[in-house]
C-alpha positions in Angstrom: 21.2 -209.6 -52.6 24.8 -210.4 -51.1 27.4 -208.0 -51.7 29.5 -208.3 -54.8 32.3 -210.3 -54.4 35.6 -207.9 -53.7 38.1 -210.3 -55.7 38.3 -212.8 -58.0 40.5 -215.3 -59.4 43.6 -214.0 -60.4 42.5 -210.1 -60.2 45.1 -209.3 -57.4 48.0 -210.6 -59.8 50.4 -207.7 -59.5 51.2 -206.2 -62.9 54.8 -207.1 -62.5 56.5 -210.2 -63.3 59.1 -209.3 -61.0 57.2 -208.2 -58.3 55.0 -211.9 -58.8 58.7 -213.5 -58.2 59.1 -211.5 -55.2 55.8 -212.5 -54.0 56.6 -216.2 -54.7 60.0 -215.8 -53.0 59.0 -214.5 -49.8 56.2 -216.9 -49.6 58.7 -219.9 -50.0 61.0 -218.1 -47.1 58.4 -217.7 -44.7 56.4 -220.8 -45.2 60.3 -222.3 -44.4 59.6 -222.1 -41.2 56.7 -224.3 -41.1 59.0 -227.3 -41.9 62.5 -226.4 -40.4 60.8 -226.4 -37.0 60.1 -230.0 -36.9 63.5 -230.7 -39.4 65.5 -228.9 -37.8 64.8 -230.3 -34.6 64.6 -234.3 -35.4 68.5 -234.1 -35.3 68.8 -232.9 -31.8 66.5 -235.5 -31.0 68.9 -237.9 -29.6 70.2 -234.4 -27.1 66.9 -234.2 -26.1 66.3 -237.5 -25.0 69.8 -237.3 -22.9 68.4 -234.3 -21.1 64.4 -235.0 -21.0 64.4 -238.8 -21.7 63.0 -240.4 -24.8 59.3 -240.2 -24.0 59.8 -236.5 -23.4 61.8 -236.1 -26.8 58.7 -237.9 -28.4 56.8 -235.4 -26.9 58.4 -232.2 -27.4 58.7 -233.4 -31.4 54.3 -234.2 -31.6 53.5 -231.2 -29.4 53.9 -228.6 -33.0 52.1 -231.2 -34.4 49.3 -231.4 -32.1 48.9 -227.5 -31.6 48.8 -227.1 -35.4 46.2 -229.3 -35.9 44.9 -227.3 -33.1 45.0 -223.9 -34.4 44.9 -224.4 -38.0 41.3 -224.7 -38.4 40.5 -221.1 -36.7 43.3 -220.2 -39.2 41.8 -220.2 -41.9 38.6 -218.9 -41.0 40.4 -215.7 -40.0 42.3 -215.7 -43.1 38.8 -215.8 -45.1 37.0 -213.1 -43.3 40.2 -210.9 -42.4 43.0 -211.2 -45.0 45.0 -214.0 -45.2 48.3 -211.5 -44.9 47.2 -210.1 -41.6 47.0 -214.0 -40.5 50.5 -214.9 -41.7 51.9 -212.2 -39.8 50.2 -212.9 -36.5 50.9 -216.2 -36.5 54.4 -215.3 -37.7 55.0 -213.0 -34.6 53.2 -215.8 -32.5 55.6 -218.3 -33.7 58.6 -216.1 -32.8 57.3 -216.1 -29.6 57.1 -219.8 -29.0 60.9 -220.2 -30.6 62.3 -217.4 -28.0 60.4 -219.6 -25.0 62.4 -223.1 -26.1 65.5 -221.1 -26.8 65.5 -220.0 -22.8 63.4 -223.1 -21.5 64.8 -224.1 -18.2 62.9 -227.1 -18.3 60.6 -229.4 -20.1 57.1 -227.7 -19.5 58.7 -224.4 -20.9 60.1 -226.2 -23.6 56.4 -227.9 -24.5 54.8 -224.4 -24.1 57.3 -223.1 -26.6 56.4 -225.7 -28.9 53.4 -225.4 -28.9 52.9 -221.7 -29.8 55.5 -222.7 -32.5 52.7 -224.4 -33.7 50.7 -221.5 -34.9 53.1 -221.3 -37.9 51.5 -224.8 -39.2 49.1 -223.2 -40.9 51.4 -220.9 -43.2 51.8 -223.1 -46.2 48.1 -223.6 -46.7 47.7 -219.7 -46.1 50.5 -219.2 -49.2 48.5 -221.8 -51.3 45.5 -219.5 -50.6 47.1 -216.2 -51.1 49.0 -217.5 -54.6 44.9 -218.6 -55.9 43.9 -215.1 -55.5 47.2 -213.3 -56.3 48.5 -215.4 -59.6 46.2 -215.9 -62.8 44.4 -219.3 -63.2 46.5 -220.5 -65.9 50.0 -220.5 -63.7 48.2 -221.6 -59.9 48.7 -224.9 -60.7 53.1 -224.8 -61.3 53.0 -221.8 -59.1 51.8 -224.2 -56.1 54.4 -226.9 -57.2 57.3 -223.9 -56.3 55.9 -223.0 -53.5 56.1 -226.2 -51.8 59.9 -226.0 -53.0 60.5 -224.8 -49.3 60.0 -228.6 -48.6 63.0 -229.6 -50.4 64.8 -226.5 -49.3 64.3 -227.8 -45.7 64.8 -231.5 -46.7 68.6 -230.3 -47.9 69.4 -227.8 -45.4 68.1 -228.9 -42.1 70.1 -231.9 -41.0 73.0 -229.9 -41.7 72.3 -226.7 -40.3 70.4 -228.9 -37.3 73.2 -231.4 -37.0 75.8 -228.2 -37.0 74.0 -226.5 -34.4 73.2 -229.5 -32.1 77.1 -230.6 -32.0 78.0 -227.2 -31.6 75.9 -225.2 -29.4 73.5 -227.4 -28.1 69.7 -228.1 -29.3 68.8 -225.1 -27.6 70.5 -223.3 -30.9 68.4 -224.5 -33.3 65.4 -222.7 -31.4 67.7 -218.9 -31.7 67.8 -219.7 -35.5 64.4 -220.3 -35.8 63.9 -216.9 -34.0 66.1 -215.0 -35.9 64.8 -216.6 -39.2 61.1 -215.5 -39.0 62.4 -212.0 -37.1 64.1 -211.2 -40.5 61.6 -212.4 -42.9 58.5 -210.6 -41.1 59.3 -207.0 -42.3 60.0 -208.6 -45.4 56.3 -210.1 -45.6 54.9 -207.2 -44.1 56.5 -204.9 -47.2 56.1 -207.4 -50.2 53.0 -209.4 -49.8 49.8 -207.7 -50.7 47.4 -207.0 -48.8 43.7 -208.0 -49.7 40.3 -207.1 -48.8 38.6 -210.9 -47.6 35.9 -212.0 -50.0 32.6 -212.1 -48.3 30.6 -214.6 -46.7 27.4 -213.2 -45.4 25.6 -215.6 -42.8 22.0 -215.5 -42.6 20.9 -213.4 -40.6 19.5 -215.2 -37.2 16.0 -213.7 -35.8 16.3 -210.5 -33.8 20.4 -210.6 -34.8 21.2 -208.8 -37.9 23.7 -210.3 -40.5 26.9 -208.1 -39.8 26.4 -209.3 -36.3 26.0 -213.0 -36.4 29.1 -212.6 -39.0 31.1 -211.0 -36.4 31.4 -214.3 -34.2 33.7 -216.5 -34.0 33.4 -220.0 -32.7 36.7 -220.1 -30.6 34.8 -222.7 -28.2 33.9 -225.1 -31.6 37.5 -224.7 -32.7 38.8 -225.4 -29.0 36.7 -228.6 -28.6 38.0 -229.8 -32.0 41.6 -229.3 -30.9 41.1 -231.2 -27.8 39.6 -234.2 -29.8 42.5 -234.0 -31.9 44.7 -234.1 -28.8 42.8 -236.6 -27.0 43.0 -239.1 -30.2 46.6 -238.1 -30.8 47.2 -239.3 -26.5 45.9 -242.6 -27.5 47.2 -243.3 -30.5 50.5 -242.2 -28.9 50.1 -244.4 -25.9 49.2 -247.3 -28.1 52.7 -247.9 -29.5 54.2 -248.1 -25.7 51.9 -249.2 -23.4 49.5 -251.4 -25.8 45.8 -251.0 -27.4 44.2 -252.2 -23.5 46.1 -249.9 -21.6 43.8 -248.0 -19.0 44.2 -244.5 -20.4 44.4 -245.5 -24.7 40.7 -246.6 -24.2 40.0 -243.5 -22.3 41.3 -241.0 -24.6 40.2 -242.6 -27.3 36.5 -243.1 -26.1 37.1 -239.2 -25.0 38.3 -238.3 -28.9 35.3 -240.0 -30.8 32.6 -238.0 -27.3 34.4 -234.6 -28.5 33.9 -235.4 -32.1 30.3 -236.2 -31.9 29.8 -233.0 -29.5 31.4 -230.8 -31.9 29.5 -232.3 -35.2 26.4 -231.5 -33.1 27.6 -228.0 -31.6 28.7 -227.0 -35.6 25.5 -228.4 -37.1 23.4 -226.1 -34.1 25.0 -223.0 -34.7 24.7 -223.3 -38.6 21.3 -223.0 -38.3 21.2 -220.3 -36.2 23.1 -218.1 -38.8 26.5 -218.1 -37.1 29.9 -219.2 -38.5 31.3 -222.2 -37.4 34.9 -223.0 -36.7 34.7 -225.5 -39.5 32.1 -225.9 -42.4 31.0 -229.3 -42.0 29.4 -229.0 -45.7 33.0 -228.1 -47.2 34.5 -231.0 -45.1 32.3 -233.4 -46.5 31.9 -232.1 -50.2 32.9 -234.7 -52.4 36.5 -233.7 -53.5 37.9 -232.6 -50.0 36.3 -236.5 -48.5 38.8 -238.0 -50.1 41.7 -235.8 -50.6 41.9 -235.5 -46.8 42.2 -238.6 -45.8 44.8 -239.1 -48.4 47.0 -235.8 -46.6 46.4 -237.9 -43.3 48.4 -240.7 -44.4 50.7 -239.4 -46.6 52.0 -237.1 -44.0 51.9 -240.0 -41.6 54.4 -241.4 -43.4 56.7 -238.7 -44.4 56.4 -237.5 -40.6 57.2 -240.7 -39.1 60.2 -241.6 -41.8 61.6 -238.2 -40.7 61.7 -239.0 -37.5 63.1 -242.8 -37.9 66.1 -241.5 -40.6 68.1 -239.3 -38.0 68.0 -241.6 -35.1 68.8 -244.7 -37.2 71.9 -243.4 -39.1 73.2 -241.6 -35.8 73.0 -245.1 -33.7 73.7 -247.7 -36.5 76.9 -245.5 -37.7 77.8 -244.2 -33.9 78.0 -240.8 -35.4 76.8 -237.6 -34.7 74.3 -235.2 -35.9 76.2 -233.5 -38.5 77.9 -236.8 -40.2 74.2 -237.9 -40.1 73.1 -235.4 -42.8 75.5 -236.7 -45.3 73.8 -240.0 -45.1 70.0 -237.8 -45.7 71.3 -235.4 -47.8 69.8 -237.0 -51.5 66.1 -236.9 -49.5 66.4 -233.0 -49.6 68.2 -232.7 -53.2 65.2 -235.1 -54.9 62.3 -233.1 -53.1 63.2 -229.7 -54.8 63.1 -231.2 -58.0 59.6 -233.4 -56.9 57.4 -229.7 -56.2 58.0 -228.2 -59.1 57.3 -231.5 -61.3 54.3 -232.3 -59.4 52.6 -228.8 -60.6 53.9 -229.7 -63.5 52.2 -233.3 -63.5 48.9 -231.9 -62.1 48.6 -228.7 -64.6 49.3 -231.0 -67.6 47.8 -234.6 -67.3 45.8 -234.2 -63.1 46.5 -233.7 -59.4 45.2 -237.7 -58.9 47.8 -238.6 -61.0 50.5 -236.9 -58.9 49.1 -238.2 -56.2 49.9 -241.7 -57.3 53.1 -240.7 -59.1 54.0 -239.7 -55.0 52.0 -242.5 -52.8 54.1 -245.3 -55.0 57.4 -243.5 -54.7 56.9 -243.2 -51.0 55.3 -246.8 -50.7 58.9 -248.0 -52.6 61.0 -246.4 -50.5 59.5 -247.1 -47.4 59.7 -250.8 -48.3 63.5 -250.6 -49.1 64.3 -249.1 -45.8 63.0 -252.1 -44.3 64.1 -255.1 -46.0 67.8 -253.7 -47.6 71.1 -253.1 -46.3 71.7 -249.4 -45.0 75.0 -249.1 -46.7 75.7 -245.8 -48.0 74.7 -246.4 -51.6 71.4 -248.0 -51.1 70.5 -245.8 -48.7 71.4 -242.9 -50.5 68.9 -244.0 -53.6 66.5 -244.5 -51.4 66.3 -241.6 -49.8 66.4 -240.0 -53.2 63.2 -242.0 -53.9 61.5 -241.1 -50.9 62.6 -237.4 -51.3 61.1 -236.9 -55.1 57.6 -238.9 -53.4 57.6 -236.0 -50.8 57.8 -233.4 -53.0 55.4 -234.7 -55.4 52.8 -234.7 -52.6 52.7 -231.7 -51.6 51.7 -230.0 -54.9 48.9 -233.1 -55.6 47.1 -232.4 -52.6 47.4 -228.8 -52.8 46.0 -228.9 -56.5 43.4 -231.6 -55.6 42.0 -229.0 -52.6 42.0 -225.7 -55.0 39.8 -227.8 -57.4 37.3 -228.9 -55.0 36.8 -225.8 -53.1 35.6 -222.2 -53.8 37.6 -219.2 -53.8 35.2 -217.9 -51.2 36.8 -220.6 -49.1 40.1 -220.8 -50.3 41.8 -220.3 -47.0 39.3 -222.1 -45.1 39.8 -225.5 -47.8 43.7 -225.2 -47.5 43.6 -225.1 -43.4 42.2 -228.6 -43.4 44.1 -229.8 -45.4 46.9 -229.0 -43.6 44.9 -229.7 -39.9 45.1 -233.2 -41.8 48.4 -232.9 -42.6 49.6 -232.2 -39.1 46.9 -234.7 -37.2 48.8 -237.2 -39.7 52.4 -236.0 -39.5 51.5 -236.1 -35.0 49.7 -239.7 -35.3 52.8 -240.9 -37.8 55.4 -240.1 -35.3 53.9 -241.7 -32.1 52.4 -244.2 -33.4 54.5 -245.4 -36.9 57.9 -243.9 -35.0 56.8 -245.4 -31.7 57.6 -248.5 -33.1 61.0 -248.6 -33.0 61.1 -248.8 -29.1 58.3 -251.2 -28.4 60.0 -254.2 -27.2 63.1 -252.5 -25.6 65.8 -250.4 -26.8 65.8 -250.0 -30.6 68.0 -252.1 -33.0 67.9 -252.4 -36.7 65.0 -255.4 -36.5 62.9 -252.7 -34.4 63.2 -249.9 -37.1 62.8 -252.2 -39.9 59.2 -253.2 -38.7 58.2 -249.5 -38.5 59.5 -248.8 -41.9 57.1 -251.7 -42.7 54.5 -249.7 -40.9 55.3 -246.7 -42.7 55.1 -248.8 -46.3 51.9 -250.3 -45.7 50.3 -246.7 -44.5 51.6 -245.5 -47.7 50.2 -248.5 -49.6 47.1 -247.3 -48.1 47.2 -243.8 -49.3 47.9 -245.1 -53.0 44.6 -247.2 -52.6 43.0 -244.0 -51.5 44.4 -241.9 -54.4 43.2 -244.7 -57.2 39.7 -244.9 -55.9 39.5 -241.0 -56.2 36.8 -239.9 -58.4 38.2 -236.7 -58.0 41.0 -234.7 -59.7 41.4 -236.9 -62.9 41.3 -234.0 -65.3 44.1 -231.5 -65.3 44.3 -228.7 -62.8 42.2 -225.7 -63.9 43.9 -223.2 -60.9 40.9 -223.4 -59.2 38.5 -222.1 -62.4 36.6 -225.5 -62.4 35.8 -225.0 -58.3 32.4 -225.8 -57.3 30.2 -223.1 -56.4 29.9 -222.8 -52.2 27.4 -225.4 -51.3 24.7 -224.7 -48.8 22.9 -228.3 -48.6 24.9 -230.0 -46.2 26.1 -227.7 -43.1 25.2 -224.2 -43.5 22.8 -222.0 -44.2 24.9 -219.3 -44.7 24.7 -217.0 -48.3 27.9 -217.0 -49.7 29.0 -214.5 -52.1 28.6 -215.3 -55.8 31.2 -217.6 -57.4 34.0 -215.6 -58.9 34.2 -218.1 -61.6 29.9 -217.6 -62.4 28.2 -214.3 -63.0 25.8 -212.9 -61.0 22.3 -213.1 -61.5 20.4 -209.7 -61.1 18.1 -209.5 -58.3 
């Protein structure tokens, strides 16, 4: 018989109340820094294409992006079998790393290499989703999540001013020191507040002549290597697309390469499932019924907020001929709107359903998006609509996080909430090269060129609103993760997972 299971929902819910707010407040901090180092940099965007040229700007932008959806998968996995603390902190420390390498970067490789170990903090939002399904009771997971994504909105207000002051300032290279100083003040923080936690078990079967503790002790770095290369490879094409067009010699190549690496790692994952090792990704939780749709749904919603992110600084800057800082005055509503859209869309999900949310934030987005390309960008009208698009952001977070605790087990919290946010960043990478690209596809960009890209972003959107009403999933209200499915072991893996928290054990 497996080993009991160590935790279970809600039982590491510190007695406190105050301590819970300290928990939740230092989650929302350090999470921060997940979106402030793509925020934070789209406004010295236009000072890095001066000094690296615009394809390099594009670059430096989708390389956190691409290493996110990179490392994140091999995030969680460690977060399930070691703690999900000790994760946060590593990749913490590794993302402090990365932002001291851009601040000194002497050129664009260093810069790129910096970027990309900034990308190891990707995966700290799902980690706090994760960590507040076993820390906070059932009954308050669903709102709870809807705050924690309030560092969204946080980002959304502060960023293009504290990006835009910087940039004029100091130079780009200043928004990197912040960055550094920001996650080299909240790490002893984390380190002292957040608790720690034994992992809940997953026990492999054991493989002939291995014993289980064994086969449990590997780790398929090559699997979850070979999936971020796929990811990179379609991310290349799709990038390329926008510039040099869908027949260009190496789009076909890298995409052909993308779909090879996919169908090697399928088979590679599938293999070592049956021979009782853990796999960088559970193909059976990827294809279970609730996360099937719910991921494609984080792909192209973050497609869209990515690549609108990207547009709105660059726009405003060359359309007003003014700088970074004065830009932010023209965003600031986006920011204001999204802290109030987290909170209501726990709110939404806990009393009516995450689907619902969903759709509450797919039309706002799908609105918004539309305005930007067919209205004026006078100061009013732009101002409502980023208001618009703002409350659609931060109602999406929350839905997708809600829709993922309900379709996965707590046994694989960690693991559920890394895909999504793989997703997430594949989406917000492929929105900016290939729904931002479109703004400098026949030349220099002008008003007509943006406007078709905002079209782009609107019908993507559109898209993800079809995806949300055809979900059979998440139409009740959110449970906190009580209504989970039991781990399933029909579709990739034969390993023996640790009874459900939410069922009782049956005696041997």
């Amino acid at each position: 018989m497996p080993p009991p299971a160590t935790a279970s929902l809600g039982s590491l819910s510190p007695s406190s109340a105050l301590r819970r707010v300290a928990i939740l407040v230092v989650l929302v901090l350090l999470t921060e820094t997940a979106p402030l180092e793509i925020s934070l940099v789209y406004p010295a965007v236009p000072s890095l294409s001066v000094e690296f040229g615009a394809a390099a700007a594009d670059i430096v932008v989708a390389a956190v992006s691409l290493s996110a959806a990179m490392s994140i998968p091999l995030t969680g996995r460690l977060a399930d079998r070691l703690g999900i603390k000790r994760v946060m902190l590593a990749c913490s420390a590794t993302f402090a790393a990365g932002s001291l390498l851009c601040a000194l970067a002497n050129g664009l490789p260093m810069l790129v290499t910096g970027r990309i170990l900034q990308g190891a903090v990707g995966g700290l939002l799902s980690l706090s989703y994760a960590l507040v399904r076993r820390v906070f009771p059932p009954s308050q997971v669903p709102l709870v999540l809807g705050v924690a994504a309030t560092g969204i909105g946080v980002s959304g207000v502060a960023a293009p001013f504290l990006g835009g002051h910087l940039t004029d300032a100091y130079g780009f290279r200043s928004v990197f020191w912040f960055l550094l100083i920001l996650v080299l003040v909240m790490l002893p923080c984390a380190a002292l507040v957040l608790p720690g936690e034994r992992p809940l078990p997953v026990v492999p079967a054991p493989r002939a002549g291995r014993s289980a503790s064994r086969a449990r002790q590997r780790l398929d770095v090559p699997g979850a290597l070979l999936l971020g290369i796929a990811l990179g490879a379609a991310l290349t094409g799709v990038g390329r697309s926008s510039s040099a067009g869908w027949t260009a010699g190496e789009v076909p190549a890298s995409l052909a390469a993308a779909i090879l690496l996919g169908v090697v790692f399928v088979r590679r994952e599938r293999r070592l499932a049956r021979s009782g090792v853990e796999p960088a990704v559970d193909l059976g939780l990827l294809t279970s019924p609730g996360m099937r749709t719910t991921l494609p749904l984080a792909v192209l919603g973050s497609a869209v907020v990515a690549a609108v992110g990207f547009l709105l600084p660059q726009m405003v800057q060359g359309e007003q001929h003014i700088g970074a800082l004065a830009s932010a005055l023209w965003t600031f509503p986006l920011g204001v709107s999204a802290l109030v859209g987290g909170p209501l869309g726990g709110i939404v999900a806990r009393r009516h359903s995450p689907r619902r949310a969903a759709l509450l934030a797919t039309t706002l987005l799908t609105a918004s998006a539309f305005g930007l390309a067919v209205l004026p960008h006078d100061r009013a009208q732009l101002g409502v609509l980023m208001a618009v698009f703002g409350l659609g952001l931060g109602l999406q977070y929350p839905a997708l996080s809600n829709l993922v605790t309900e379709a996965v087990p707590l046994t694989q919290a960690a693991t559920g909430t890394a895909l999504l946010a793989a997703c997430s960043q594949l989406g917000a990478g492929a929105g900016v090269a290939l729904l931002g690209g479109l703004r400098n596809t026949s030349g220099p960009a002008t008003p007509a060129t943006f406007s078709v890209a905002y079209l782009a972003c609107a019908a993507c959107s559109a898209l993800a609103f079809t995806t949300a009403a055809l979900m059979r999933h998440g139409r009740t209200p959110a449970t906190g993760g009580t209504g989970a499915p039991a781990p399933r072991q029909d579709l990739a893996s034969p390993a023996r997972h640790a009874p459900s928290p939410t069922t009782k054990e049956t005696p041997a």
